[in-house]
Amino acid sequence: MSPVGDPKQLEVFVRRKAFHAANGGQREVLRDFSLTLEAGKIHALVGPSGYGKTTLLRIIIGLDRDFEGWVRLPPETKIGVVFQEPRLLPWRSVLDNLKLAAPLAAVEDLTKLADDLGIGDHLHNFPGELSLGQARGVALARALAIAPNLLVLDEPFVSLDEALARRLASEVAMLVERRLVTTLLVTHDIDEAIRLADHILLLGRRPAEIVGNIDVTLPRRAMTADYAAKTKAQIGAILAETSV
Ligand SMILES: Nc1ncnc2c1ncn2[C@@H]1O[C@H](COP(=O)(O)OP(=O)(O)O)[C@@H](O)[C@H]1O
Ligand SMILES: [Mg+2]
């Protein structure tokens, strides 16, 4: 059952999510957890490893229905997802990977998107021929190819070199800003969260809860080192108090 709320927002409430533990008991990951995503904004979900970020994403996108609670998506939500591993079809070219995800998209649009994400020269390569950075570019292009209005990204820039991670991230930020895509980005990189997000949600405690909700009030283009440093200190203080 879903409650009545702002139909443009995404709302999720997890009364309880637990996994079976190896010792036969249960490990509770989320309890009385709620989250609201504002339409058209980029939200960064930041928290230590093992706190339930991926679990929450899988619940939001409908991959995990084994929980108590509810997810309310705005009407006609089209979800684009990027997992930590690129998960491309190895026996299909890059272009075919994109076409399979978005059969209705014009090849011209797919090519433009690939160019934007730095993989325009690799449309006829196979995934095995790509670097990790290029494969992540393809995974991002594939998620964006369907013209989603909700984009869910699970640490999509992890283990890339800093320069490449920044370039891809800012490209994605520009694309979602232009298209007004509601975005949830899971990251453990606080600098990245400050650079990209409109809202930063900090995950802490166990079972996990939102321990901090920080609005980045400077527009992305106007970010300053000073503002970023202050925000980082504020986040650091909250995390130090709440991480266990
Ligand atoms: N399929 C599963 N079976 C059992 N335990 C799981 C499963 N998936 C996740 N967990 C446990 O749930 C907790 C949260 O995992 P996860 O959501 O992957 O964390 P994060 O993405 O924040 O690193 C971890 O303790 C993890 O071991
Ligand atoms: Mg994870």
GROMACS .gro file of C-alpha atoms and ligand atoms in nm:
model
  272
    1MET     CA    1   0.000   0.000   0.000
    2SER     CA    2   0.128   0.344  -0.084
    3PRO     CA    3   0.069   0.662   0.113
    4VAL     CA    4  -0.042   0.985  -0.048
    5GLY     CA    5   0.243   1.225  -0.110
    6ASP     CA    6   0.388   1.452  -0.374
    7PRO     CA    7   0.340   1.243  -0.689
    8LYS     CA    8   0.657   1.383  -0.846
    9GLN     CA    9   0.880   1.254  -0.571
   10LEU     CA   10   1.012   0.907  -0.517
   11GLU     CA   11   0.947   0.777  -0.170
   12VAL     CA   12   1.063   0.460  -0.007
   13PHE     CA   13   0.996   0.323   0.337
   14VAL     CA   14   1.155   0.003   0.458
   15ARG     CA   15   1.007  -0.115   0.782
   16ARG     CA   16   1.246  -0.405   0.783
   17LYS     CA   17   1.495  -0.571   0.550
   18ALA     CA   18   1.696  -0.864   0.677
   19PHE     CA   19   1.914  -1.133   0.524
   20HIS     CA   20   1.963  -1.486   0.649
   21ALA     CA   21   2.300  -1.505   0.817
   22ALA     CA   22   2.535  -1.801   0.790
   23ASN     CA   23   2.473  -1.893   1.156
   24GLY     CA   24   2.104  -1.949   1.081
   25GLY     CA   25   1.995  -1.618   1.231
   26GLN     CA   26   1.903  -1.297   1.056
   27ARG     CA   27   2.105  -0.989   0.983
   28GLU     CA   28   1.888  -0.679   0.982
   29VAL     CA   29   2.022  -0.427   0.730
   30LEU     CA   30   1.743  -0.168   0.720
   31ARG     CA   31   1.477  -0.087   0.980
   32ASP     CA   32   1.223   0.198   0.975
   33PHE     CA   33   1.422   0.352   0.697
   34SER     CA   34   1.276   0.623   0.478
   35LEU     CA   35   1.406   0.818   0.186
   36THR     CA   36   1.258   1.080  -0.045
   37LEU     CA   37   1.409   1.182  -0.376
   38GLU     CA   38   1.320   1.517  -0.523
   39ALA     CA   39   1.224   1.518  -0.890
   40GLY     CA   40   1.501   1.624  -1.127
   41LYS     CA   41   1.771   1.647  -0.861
   42ILE     CA   42   2.092   1.454  -0.805
   43HIS     CA   43   2.107   1.278  -0.469
   44ALA     CA   44   2.428   1.123  -0.345
   45LEU     CA   45   2.394   0.841  -0.094
   46VAL     CA   46   2.719   0.822   0.099
   47GLY     CA   47   2.809   0.562   0.356
   48PRO     CA   48   3.063   0.299   0.451
   49SER     CA   49   3.083  -0.037   0.283
   50GLY     CA   50   2.837  -0.298   0.405
   51TYR     CA   51   2.577  -0.052   0.534
   52GLY     CA   52   2.305  -0.147   0.288
   53LYS     CA   53   2.343   0.096  -0.001
   54THR     CA   54   2.319  -0.167  -0.272
   55THR     CA   55   2.040  -0.342  -0.082
   56LEU     CA   56   1.843  -0.017  -0.082
   57LEU     CA   57   1.900   0.042  -0.454
   58ARG     CA   58   1.783  -0.309  -0.538
   59ILE     CA   59   1.466  -0.244  -0.337
   60ILE     CA   60   1.406   0.090  -0.512
   61ILE     CA   61   1.443  -0.052  -0.862
   62GLY     CA   62   1.222  -0.351  -0.782
   63LEU     CA   63   1.491  -0.620  -0.800
   64ASP     CA   64   1.441  -0.714  -0.436
   65ARG     CA   65   1.085  -0.750  -0.317
   66ASP     CA   66   1.167  -0.951  -0.009
   67PHE     CA   67   1.127  -0.671   0.246
   68GLU     CA   68   0.862  -0.511   0.463
   69GLY     CA   69   0.768  -0.165   0.346
   70TRP     CA   70   0.683   0.015   0.025
   71VAL     CA   71   0.831   0.205  -0.267
   72ARG     CA   72   0.634   0.479  -0.436
   73LEU     CA   73   0.762   0.575  -0.777
   74PRO     CA   74   0.614   0.870  -0.967
   75PRO     CA   75   0.374   0.763  -1.246
   76GLU     CA   76   0.548   0.646  -1.564
   77THR     CA   77   0.887   0.614  -1.406
   78LYS     CA   78   1.147   0.482  -1.648
   79ILE     CA   79   1.450   0.357  -1.460
   80GLY     CA   80   1.807   0.355  -1.588
   81VAL     CA   81   2.049   0.155  -1.373
   82VAL     CA   82   2.426   0.130  -1.360
   83PHE     CA   83   2.569  -0.136  -1.131
   84GLN     CA   84   2.918  -0.144  -0.991
   85GLU     CA   85   3.026  -0.390  -1.260
   86PRO     CA   86   2.945  -0.279  -1.615
   87ARG     CA   87   2.755  -0.604  -1.695
   88LEU     CA   88   2.775  -0.570  -2.074
   89LEU     CA   89   2.692  -0.854  -2.313
   90PRO     CA   90   3.039  -0.972  -2.417
   91TRP     CA   91   2.937  -1.120  -2.752
   92ARG     CA   92   2.771  -0.799  -2.874
   93SER     CA   93   2.939  -0.484  -2.997
   94VAL     CA   94   2.912  -0.167  -2.793
   95LEU     CA   95   2.652  -0.028  -3.034
   96ASP     CA   96   2.450  -0.351  -3.013
   97ASN     CA   97   2.465  -0.338  -2.634
   98LEU     CA   98   2.313   0.009  -2.654
   99LYS     CA   99   2.055  -0.091  -2.916
  100LEU     CA  100   1.944  -0.393  -2.716
  101ALA     CA  101   1.880  -0.173  -2.414
  102ALA     CA  102   1.704   0.096  -2.615
  103PRO     CA  103   1.560  -0.061  -2.932
  104LEU     CA  104   1.349   0.245  -3.006
  105ALA     CA  105   1.634   0.496  -2.983
  106ALA     CA  106   1.771   0.641  -3.308
  107VAL     CA  107   2.126   0.526  -3.386
  108GLU     CA  108   2.214   0.892  -3.429
  109ASP     CA  109   2.109   0.963  -3.070
  110LEU     CA  110   2.298   0.661  -2.939
  111THR     CA  111   2.608   0.776  -3.126
  112LYS     CA  112   2.577   1.125  -2.980
  113LEU     CA  113   2.542   0.981  -2.631
  114ALA     CA  114   2.844   0.757  -2.687
  115ASP     CA  115   3.044   1.060  -2.802
  116ASP     CA  116   2.939   1.252  -2.490
  117LEU     CA  117   3.063   0.969  -2.271
  118GLY     CA  118   3.394   0.932  -2.455
  119ILE     CA  119   3.324   0.597  -2.622
  120GLY     CA  120   3.223   0.722  -2.966
  121ASP     CA  121   3.528   0.558  -3.126
  122HIS     CA  122   3.444   0.219  -2.977
  123LEU     CA  123   3.091   0.156  -3.101
  124HIS     CA  124   3.206  -0.142  -3.307
  125ASN     CA  125   3.434  -0.290  -3.044
  126PHE     CA  126   3.336  -0.576  -2.818
  127PRO     CA  127   3.325  -0.522  -2.442
  128GLY     CA  128   3.635  -0.742  -2.396
  129GLU     CA  129   3.833  -0.492  -2.600
  130LEU     CA  130   3.752  -0.199  -2.370
  131SER     CA  131   3.932  -0.057  -2.069
  132LEU     CA  132   3.735  -0.046  -1.743
  133GLY     CA  133   3.677   0.327  -1.794
  134GLN     CA  134   3.538   0.268  -2.142
  135ALA     CA  135   3.321  -0.019  -2.020
  136ARG     CA  136   3.179   0.207  -1.750
  137GLY     CA  137   3.115   0.470  -2.017
  138VAL     CA  138   2.914   0.212  -2.211
  139ALA     CA  139   2.721   0.109  -1.900
  140LEU     CA  140   2.634   0.475  -1.839
  141ALA     CA  141   2.539   0.528  -2.204
  142ARG     CA  142   2.320   0.218  -2.192
  143ALA     CA  143   2.136   0.343  -1.884
  144LEU     CA  144   2.086   0.687  -2.037
  145ALA     CA  145   1.992   0.551  -2.382
  146ILE     CA  146   1.643   0.461  -2.265
  147ALA     CA  147   1.586   0.828  -2.171
  148PRO     CA  148   1.517   0.743  -1.806
  149ASN     CA  149   1.350   0.984  -1.570
  150LEU     CA  150   1.505   0.800  -1.276
  151LEU     CA  151   1.873   0.712  -1.286
  152VAL     CA  152   2.019   0.485  -1.021
  153LEU     CA  153   2.398   0.457  -1.009
  154ASP     CA  154   2.580   0.217  -0.777
  155GLU     CA  155   2.938   0.345  -0.740
  156PRO     CA  156   2.973   0.383  -1.116
  157PHE     CA  157   3.310   0.558  -1.110
  158VAL     CA  158   3.486   0.332  -0.863
  159SER     CA  159   3.842   0.215  -0.944
  160LEU     CA  160   3.883   0.459  -1.231
  161ASP     CA  161   4.168   0.703  -1.224
  162GLU     CA  162   4.071   1.036  -1.074
  163ALA     CA  163   4.081   1.237  -1.398
  164LEU     CA  164   3.865   0.991  -1.586
  165ALA     CA  165   3.622   0.950  -1.297
  166ARG     CA  166   3.579   1.327  -1.285
  167ARG     CA  167   3.528   1.359  -1.656
  168LEU     CA  168   3.266   1.084  -1.673
  169ALA     CA  169   3.093   1.213  -1.361
  170SER     CA  170   3.065   1.568  -1.485
  171GLU     CA  171   2.939   1.446  -1.821
  172VAL     CA  172   2.668   1.244  -1.648
  173ALA     CA  173   2.580   1.541  -1.427
  174MET     CA  174   2.539   1.760  -1.735
  175LEU     CA  175   2.322   1.506  -1.911
  176VAL     CA  176   2.090   1.448  -1.618
  177GLU     CA  177   2.068   1.819  -1.548
  178ARG     CA  178   1.971   1.891  -1.905
  179ARG     CA  179   1.712   1.614  -1.906
  180LEU     CA  180   1.585   1.671  -1.551
  181VAL     CA  181   1.647   1.311  -1.449
  182THR     CA  182   1.593   1.227  -1.082
  183THR     CA  183   1.923   1.067  -0.987
  184LEU     CA  184   2.041   0.853  -0.697
  185LEU     CA  185   2.417   0.809  -0.694
  186VAL     CA  186   2.573   0.572  -0.444
  187THR     CA  187   2.929   0.663  -0.367
  188HIS     CA  188   3.174   0.646  -0.081
  189ASP     CA  189   3.369   0.937  -0.227
  190ILE     CA  190   3.266   1.247  -0.035
  191ASP     CA  191   3.440   1.487  -0.275
  192GLU     CA  192   3.253   1.333  -0.563
  193ALA     CA  193   2.923   1.369  -0.376
  194ILE     CA  194   2.990   1.737  -0.309
  195ARG     CA  195   3.090   1.802  -0.670
  196LEU     CA  196   2.787   1.632  -0.819
  197ALA     CA  197   2.491   1.628  -0.588
  198ASP     CA  198   2.214   1.870  -0.501
  199HIS     CA  199   2.142   1.669  -0.188
  200ILE     CA  200   2.379   1.446   0.006
  201LEU     CA  201   2.229   1.171   0.219
  202LEU     CA  202   2.460   1.017   0.475
  203LEU     CA  203   2.404   0.660   0.578
  204GLY     CA  204   2.518   0.548   0.922
  205ARG     CA  205   2.439   0.335   1.225
  206ARG     CA  206   2.316  -0.023   1.210
  207PRO     CA  207   2.052  -0.102   1.104
  208ALA     CA  208   2.124   0.180   0.861
  209GLU     CA  209   1.954   0.516   0.884
  210ILE     CA  210   1.999   0.854   0.721
  211VAL     CA  211   2.220   1.034   0.972
  212GLY     CA  212   2.268   1.349   0.771
  213ASN     CA  213   2.086   1.530   0.492
  214ILE     CA  214   2.294   1.808   0.343
  215ASP     CA  215   2.176   2.043   0.071
  216VAL     CA  216   2.450   2.159  -0.161
  217THR     CA  217   2.327   2.511  -0.217
  218LEU     CA  218   2.592   2.618  -0.466
  219PRO     CA  219   2.518   2.522  -0.826
  220ARG     CA  220   2.761   2.261  -0.965
  221ARG     CA  221   2.926   2.509  -1.199
  222ALA     CA  222   2.985   2.757  -0.917
  223MET     CA  223   3.144   2.514  -0.668
  224THR     CA  224   3.440   2.662  -0.484
  225ALA     CA  225   3.721   2.490  -0.295
  226ASP     CA  226   3.621   2.678   0.017
  227TYR     CA  227   3.256   2.570   0.006
  228ALA     CA  228   3.358   2.211  -0.074
  229ALA     CA  229   3.601   2.203   0.220
  230LYS     CA  230   3.340   2.335   0.463
  231THR     CA  231   3.082   2.087   0.343
  232LYS     CA  232   3.335   1.805   0.370
  233ALA     CA  233   3.417   1.900   0.728
  234GLN     CA  234   3.045   1.907   0.813
  235ILE     CA  235   3.002   1.559   0.663
  236GLY     CA  236   3.313   1.428   0.837
  237ALA     CA  237   3.181   1.541   1.174
  238ILE     CA  238   2.845   1.368   1.123
  239LEU     CA  239   3.008   1.045   1.004
  240ALA     CA  240   3.255   1.040   1.292
  241GLU     CA  241   2.966   1.060   1.536
  242THR     CA  242   2.752   0.795   1.374
  243SER     CA  243   2.979   0.531   1.216
  244VAL     CA  244   3.028   0.220   1.419
  245LIG     N1  245   2.226  -1.161  -0.077
  245LIG     C1  246   2.271  -1.141   0.048
  245LIG     N2  247   2.270  -1.240   0.140
  245LIG     C2  248   2.313  -1.220   0.266
  245LIG     N3  249   2.360  -1.102   0.311
  245LIG     C3  250   2.365  -1.000   0.224
  245LIG     C4  251   2.321  -1.013   0.089
  245LIG     N4  252   2.336  -0.893   0.027
  245LIG     C5  253   2.388  -0.810   0.119
  245LIG     N5  254   2.405  -0.872   0.239
  245LIG     C6  255   2.456  -0.811   0.362
  245LIG     O1  256   2.383  -0.691   0.384
  245LIG     C7  257   2.470  -0.588   0.427
  245LIG     C8  258   2.460  -0.469   0.335
  245LIG     O2  259   2.511  -0.505   0.207
  245LIG     P1  260   2.514  -0.403   0.086
  245LIG     O3  261   2.377  -0.350   0.064
  245LIG     O4  262   2.577  -0.473  -0.029
  245LIG     O5  263   2.609  -0.288   0.141
  245LIG     P2  264   2.682  -0.167   0.067
  245LIG     O6  265   2.629  -0.160  -0.072
  245LIG     O7  266   2.650  -0.046   0.150
  245LIG     O8  267   2.828  -0.197   0.070
  245LIG     C9  268   2.608  -0.649   0.434
  245LIG     O9  269   2.634  -0.684   0.565
  245LIG    C10  270   2.599  -0.769   0.345
  245LIG    O10  271   2.687  -0.869   0.386
  246MG      MG  272   2.729  -0.178  -0.254
   0.00000   0.00000   0.00000
